[in-house]
Each structure stands twice: as structure tokens, then as C-alpha cells.
């Protein structure tokens, strides 16, 4: 939830942008928005946010993002586009609503990133007209 919604209970379009950013980070990482782990020192429980993990990954550059992106994707994505997508999602989850992107700008960025990844797939000849699943039926 957007921090201002938690504090005041008022929904705005910027709250939607925040939620969209969280969903993008969840999709890219394959992780939940929040999770809790027992602290190693026995101090209790530690809260881990997908937002903080994304910020750490971006600080590590392309290699950091590559390690952070869902391993199930293997290397079937352009790392530079994934990094740009993470950066865009982090702009959506800024604490200050005034610093967040407008959804119109988000839509434009997502469209551009889609075209970049489509061009990447065409260059390396990734078949996109079928899908497969290893899940049991």
C-alpha cells in the first residue's frame, strides 16, 4: 500500500501508480511484496520488502539486477530492459507521491520497453508464437 494511503486512508491516482510499481517488482523478481524471516540472532522477525531488495539490486548494476530477477526466467530476457523496468518500477514506488511517475508516463515507458525486448527477441530468434509448461497436468 502507498504510504500516504496507510497514513491518511485517502486513495489517489498516485496510490494506483505505487501499487502498479509493486506488482511490476513482484513479477520481475517472483517474490512477494513483503515477507518475514526469523532473524539469525534470535532477535525476532525481520521484514523484507521487494522494494528494498530491488533498490539493492539496482545499486549492484546490471549484474545485481540479473541476480535479483526471477531465476525461472533463466536468461530469456534482455538484462538492460529488465534493469530499466526495475528503475521505472522504483520511480512508481517513491515515498513522496509528487516524485512518482504519472500513469501516462508509465504506459509510455512500458510500451518502449516492450518494443526493446521484442527487438531483442527477434535478434536472437526467440520463438514467441508458442508456449510450453513443465507443470504437471
Short mmCIF file of N, CA, C and O in Angstrom, two decimals, residues 30-95:
data_model
loop_
_atom_site.label_atom_id
_atom_site.label_comp_id
_atom_site.label_asym_id
_atom_site.label_seq_id
_atom_site.Cartn_x
_atom_site.Cartn_y
_atom_site.Cartn_z
N UNK A 30 9.64 -12.52 -8.86
CA UNK A 30 9.00 -13.76 -8.45
C UNK A 30 8.81 -13.83 -6.94
O UNK A 30 8.55 -14.89 -6.39
N UNK A 31 8.95 -12.68 -6.27
CA UNK A 31 8.84 -12.61 -4.81
C UNK A 31 7.57 -11.88 -4.40
O UNK A 31 7.00 -11.12 -5.17
N UNK A 32 7.16 -12.12 -3.15
CA UNK A 32 6.02 -11.40 -2.60
C UNK A 32 6.45 -9.98 -2.23
O UNK A 32 7.62 -9.71 -2.00
N UNK A 33 5.47 -9.08 -2.13
CA UNK A 33 5.76 -7.68 -1.79
C UNK A 33 6.44 -7.58 -0.42
O UNK A 33 7.40 -6.84 -0.26
N UNK A 34 5.95 -8.32 0.53
CA UNK A 34 6.54 -8.35 1.87
C UNK A 34 6.66 -9.79 2.32
O UNK A 34 5.77 -10.60 2.07
N UNK A 35 7.73 -10.07 3.00
CA UNK A 35 7.84 -11.39 3.63
C UNK A 35 8.58 -11.21 4.94
O UNK A 35 9.26 -10.21 5.16
N UNK A 36 8.44 -12.17 5.78
CA UNK A 36 9.05 -12.11 7.10
C UNK A 36 9.94 -13.32 7.31
O UNK A 36 9.56 -14.43 6.92
N UNK A 37 11.11 -13.10 7.87
CA UNK A 37 12.04 -14.18 8.15
C UNK A 37 12.50 -14.08 9.59
O UNK A 37 12.60 -12.98 10.15
N UNK A 38 12.78 -15.23 10.18
CA UNK A 38 13.34 -15.21 11.52
C UNK A 38 14.73 -14.62 11.47
O UNK A 38 15.52 -14.94 10.58
N UNK A 39 15.03 -13.76 12.41
CA UNK A 39 16.34 -13.13 12.48
C UNK A 39 17.37 -14.16 12.93
O UNK A 39 17.11 -14.97 13.80
N UNK A 40 18.54 -14.11 12.30
CA UNK A 40 19.62 -15.07 12.59
C UNK A 40 20.01 -15.03 14.07
O UNK A 40 20.31 -16.04 14.66
N UNK A 41 20.05 -13.85 14.67
CA UNK A 41 20.49 -13.70 16.05
C UNK A 41 19.42 -14.04 17.07
O UNK A 41 19.63 -13.86 18.26
N UNK A 42 18.28 -14.52 16.62
CA UNK A 42 17.21 -14.85 17.54
C UNK A 42 16.51 -13.62 18.09
O UNK A 42 15.83 -13.68 19.11
N UNK A 43 16.66 -12.49 17.39
CA UNK A 43 16.08 -11.23 17.85
C UNK A 43 14.59 -11.11 17.50
O UNK A 43 13.96 -10.13 17.83
N UNK A 44 14.06 -12.05 16.80
CA UNK A 44 12.66 -11.97 16.40
C UNK A 44 12.51 -12.15 14.90
O UNK A 44 13.21 -12.95 14.29
N UNK A 45 11.63 -11.37 14.32
CA UNK A 45 11.31 -11.50 12.91
C UNK A 45 11.76 -10.24 12.18
O UNK A 45 11.66 -9.14 12.68
N UNK A 46 12.23 -10.46 10.98
CA UNK A 46 12.74 -9.38 10.15
C UNK A 46 11.81 -9.23 8.94
O UNK A 46 11.45 -10.22 8.30
N UNK A 47 11.43 -8.00 8.62
CA UNK A 47 10.55 -7.70 7.49
C UNK A 47 11.40 -7.41 6.26
O UNK A 47 12.31 -6.59 6.31
N UNK A 48 11.10 -8.09 5.14
CA UNK A 48 11.85 -7.90 3.90
C UNK A 48 10.89 -7.42 2.83
O UNK A 48 9.89 -8.07 2.54
N UNK A 49 11.22 -6.28 2.24
CA UNK A 49 10.38 -5.66 1.22
C UNK A 49 10.97 -5.87 -0.16
O UNK A 49 12.17 -5.73 -0.36
N UNK A 50 10.13 -6.19 -1.13
CA UNK A 50 10.59 -6.34 -2.51
C UNK A 50 11.14 -5.01 -3.03
O UNK A 50 12.04 -4.99 -3.87
N UNK A 51 10.65 -3.91 -2.49
CA UNK A 51 11.13 -2.59 -2.91
C UNK A 51 12.57 -2.40 -2.48
O UNK A 51 13.42 -1.98 -3.28
N UNK A 52 12.87 -2.71 -1.23
CA UNK A 52 14.25 -2.56 -0.75
C UNK A 52 15.19 -3.52 -1.47
O UNK A 52 16.32 -3.16 -1.79
N UNK A 53 14.72 -4.73 -1.74
CA UNK A 53 15.55 -5.69 -2.48
C UNK A 53 15.84 -5.18 -3.89
O UNK A 53 16.95 -5.34 -4.39
N UNK A 54 14.85 -4.56 -4.52
CA UNK A 54 15.05 -4.00 -5.87
C UNK A 54 16.06 -2.86 -5.83
O UNK A 54 16.91 -2.76 -6.72
N UNK A 55 15.97 -2.02 -4.82
CA UNK A 55 16.93 -0.91 -4.71
C UNK A 55 18.35 -1.45 -4.55
O UNK A 55 19.29 -0.92 -5.14
N UNK A 56 18.51 -2.49 -3.75
CA UNK A 56 19.83 -3.10 -3.58
C UNK A 56 20.32 -3.70 -4.89
O UNK A 56 21.50 -3.59 -5.23
N UNK A 57 19.42 -4.35 -5.63
CA UNK A 57 19.79 -4.96 -6.90
C UNK A 57 20.26 -3.91 -7.90
O UNK A 57 21.27 -4.09 -8.58
N UNK A 58 19.55 -2.80 -7.97
CA UNK A 58 19.92 -1.72 -8.89
C UNK A 58 21.26 -1.12 -8.50
O UNK A 58 22.07 -0.80 -9.36
N UNK A 59 21.52 -1.02 -7.21
CA UNK A 59 22.81 -0.50 -6.75
C UNK A 59 23.95 -1.39 -7.22
O UNK A 59 25.07 -0.93 -7.41
N UNK A 60 23.67 -2.68 -7.44
CA UNK A 60 24.66 -3.62 -7.92
C UNK A 60 24.83 -3.61 -9.43
O UNK A 60 25.57 -4.42 -9.99
N UNK A 61 24.13 -2.71 -10.13
CA UNK A 61 24.23 -2.62 -11.58
C UNK A 61 23.50 -3.76 -12.28
O UNK A 61 22.67 -4.44 -11.70
N UNK A 62 23.83 -3.95 -13.56
CA UNK A 62 23.19 -4.99 -14.37
C UNK A 62 23.34 -6.37 -13.77
O UNK A 62 22.42 -7.18 -13.80
N UNK A 63 24.51 -6.65 -13.19
CA UNK A 63 24.72 -7.97 -12.58
C UNK A 63 23.83 -8.14 -11.36
O UNK A 63 23.31 -9.23 -11.11
N UNK A 64 23.63 -7.06 -10.60
CA UNK A 64 22.76 -7.13 -9.42
C UNK A 64 21.32 -7.40 -9.82
O UNK A 64 20.63 -8.22 -9.21
N UNK A 65 20.88 -6.73 -10.86
CA UNK A 65 19.51 -6.93 -11.34
C UNK A 65 19.37 -8.34 -11.88
O UNK A 65 18.38 -9.02 -11.62
N UNK A 66 20.35 -8.80 -12.61
CA UNK A 66 20.30 -10.16 -13.20
C UNK A 66 20.18 -11.22 -12.11
O UNK A 66 19.44 -12.19 -12.26
N UNK A 67 20.89 -11.04 -11.00
CA UNK A 67 20.79 -12.00 -9.89
C UNK A 67 19.44 -11.90 -9.19
O UNK A 67 18.94 -12.88 -8.66
N UNK A 68 18.84 -10.71 -9.21
CA UNK A 68 17.60 -10.48 -8.49
C UNK A 68 16.37 -10.95 -9.26
O UNK A 68 15.40 -11.41 -8.67
N UNK A 69 16.41 -10.84 -10.59
CA UNK A 69 15.27 -11.25 -11.42
C UNK A 69 14.99 -12.74 -11.21
O UNK A 69 15.90 -13.54 -10.99
N UNK A 70 13.73 -13.09 -11.26
CA UNK A 70 13.27 -14.46 -11.05
C UNK A 70 14.13 -15.46 -11.82
O UNK A 70 14.25 -15.38 -13.04
N UNK A 71 14.72 -16.39 -11.12
CA UNK A 71 15.63 -17.39 -11.73
C UNK A 71 14.91 -18.27 -12.74
O UNK A 71 15.54 -18.82 -13.64
N UNK A 72 13.61 -18.42 -12.59
CA UNK A 72 12.86 -19.26 -13.52
C UNK A 72 12.87 -18.69 -14.93
O UNK A 72 12.61 -19.42 -15.89
N UNK A 73 13.20 -17.40 -15.07
CA UNK A 73 13.29 -16.80 -16.40
C UNK A 73 14.58 -17.18 -17.11
O UNK A 73 14.72 -16.94 -18.31
N UNK A 74 15.50 -17.74 -16.33
CA UNK A 74 16.83 -18.09 -16.84
C UNK A 74 17.43 -16.86 -17.53
O UNK A 74 17.45 -15.80 -16.96
N UNK A 75 17.93 -16.98 -18.72
CA UNK A 75 18.47 -15.82 -19.44
C UNK A 75 17.61 -15.49 -20.65
O UNK A 75 18.10 -15.01 -21.66
N UNK A 76 16.31 -15.70 -20.52
CA UNK A 76 15.42 -15.49 -21.66
C UNK A 76 14.84 -14.07 -21.68
O UNK A 76 13.69 -13.88 -22.04
N UNK A 77 15.64 -13.10 -21.29
CA UNK A 77 15.19 -11.72 -21.29
C UNK A 77 16.40 -10.80 -21.47
O UNK A 77 17.51 -11.17 -21.11
N UNK A 78 16.19 -9.62 -22.01
CA UNK A 78 17.30 -8.67 -22.14
C UNK A 78 17.56 -7.99 -20.79
O UNK A 78 16.68 -7.33 -20.24
N UNK A 79 18.73 -8.15 -20.26
CA UNK A 79 19.07 -7.64 -18.93
C UNK A 79 18.92 -6.12 -18.87
O UNK A 79 18.41 -5.59 -17.88
N UNK A 80 19.34 -5.43 -19.93
CA UNK A 80 19.23 -3.96 -19.91
C UNK A 80 17.78 -3.51 -19.83
O UNK A 80 17.46 -2.54 -19.14
N UNK A 81 16.88 -4.22 -20.49
CA UNK A 81 15.45 -3.87 -20.42
C UNK A 81 14.91 -4.19 -19.02
O UNK A 81 14.14 -3.41 -18.46
N UNK A 82 15.33 -5.30 -18.45
CA UNK A 82 14.90 -5.64 -17.09
C UNK A 82 15.36 -4.57 -16.11
O UNK A 82 14.61 -4.15 -15.22
N UNK A 83 16.59 -4.10 -16.28
CA UNK A 83 17.11 -3.06 -15.39
C UNK A 83 16.30 -1.77 -15.54
O UNK A 83 15.93 -1.13 -14.55
N UNK A 84 15.97 -1.40 -16.78
CA UNK A 84 15.14 -0.20 -17.00
C UNK A 84 13.75 -0.38 -16.40
O UNK A 84 13.17 0.57 -15.87
N UNK A 85 13.22 -1.60 -16.48
CA UNK A 85 11.89 -1.87 -15.92
C UNK A 85 11.92 -1.74 -14.40
O UNK A 85 10.99 -1.18 -13.80
N UNK A 86 12.98 -2.25 -13.79
CA UNK A 86 13.11 -2.13 -12.33
C UNK A 86 13.23 -0.65 -11.94
O UNK A 86 12.58 -0.21 -10.99
N UNK A 87 14.02 0.10 -12.68
CA UNK A 87 14.16 1.54 -12.40
C UNK A 87 12.82 2.26 -12.53
O UNK A 87 12.47 3.10 -11.70
N UNK A 88 12.06 1.90 -13.56
CA UNK A 88 10.74 2.51 -13.73
C UNK A 88 9.83 2.15 -12.56
O UNK A 88 9.14 3.01 -12.01
N UNK A 89 9.84 0.89 -12.15
CA UNK A 89 9.01 0.46 -11.03
C UNK A 89 9.42 1.19 -9.75
O UNK A 89 8.55 1.57 -8.96
N UNK A 90 10.72 1.40 -9.57
CA UNK A 90 11.17 2.13 -8.37
C UNK A 90 10.72 3.59 -8.41
O UNK A 90 10.47 4.18 -7.36
N UNK A 91 10.61 4.16 -9.61
CA UNK A 91 10.07 5.51 -9.71
C UNK A 91 8.59 5.52 -9.33
O UNK A 91 8.08 6.53 -8.84
N UNK A 92 7.91 4.41 -9.54
CA UNK A 92 6.49 4.30 -9.19
C UNK A 92 6.29 4.17 -7.68
O UNK A 92 5.21 4.50 -7.18
N UNK A 93 7.28 3.65 -6.98
CA UNK A 93 7.11 3.40 -5.54
C UNK A 93 7.88 4.41 -4.68
O UNK A 93 8.19 4.13 -3.52
N UNK A 94 8.13 5.59 -5.22
CA UNK A 94 8.75 6.65 -4.43
C UNK A 94 7.86 6.95 -3.22
O UNK A 94 6.64 6.93 -3.32
N UNK A 95 8.49 7.23 -2.09
CA UNK A 95 7.74 7.55 -0.87
C UNK A 95 6.88 8.80 -1.07
O UNK A 95 5.73 8.84 -0.64
#
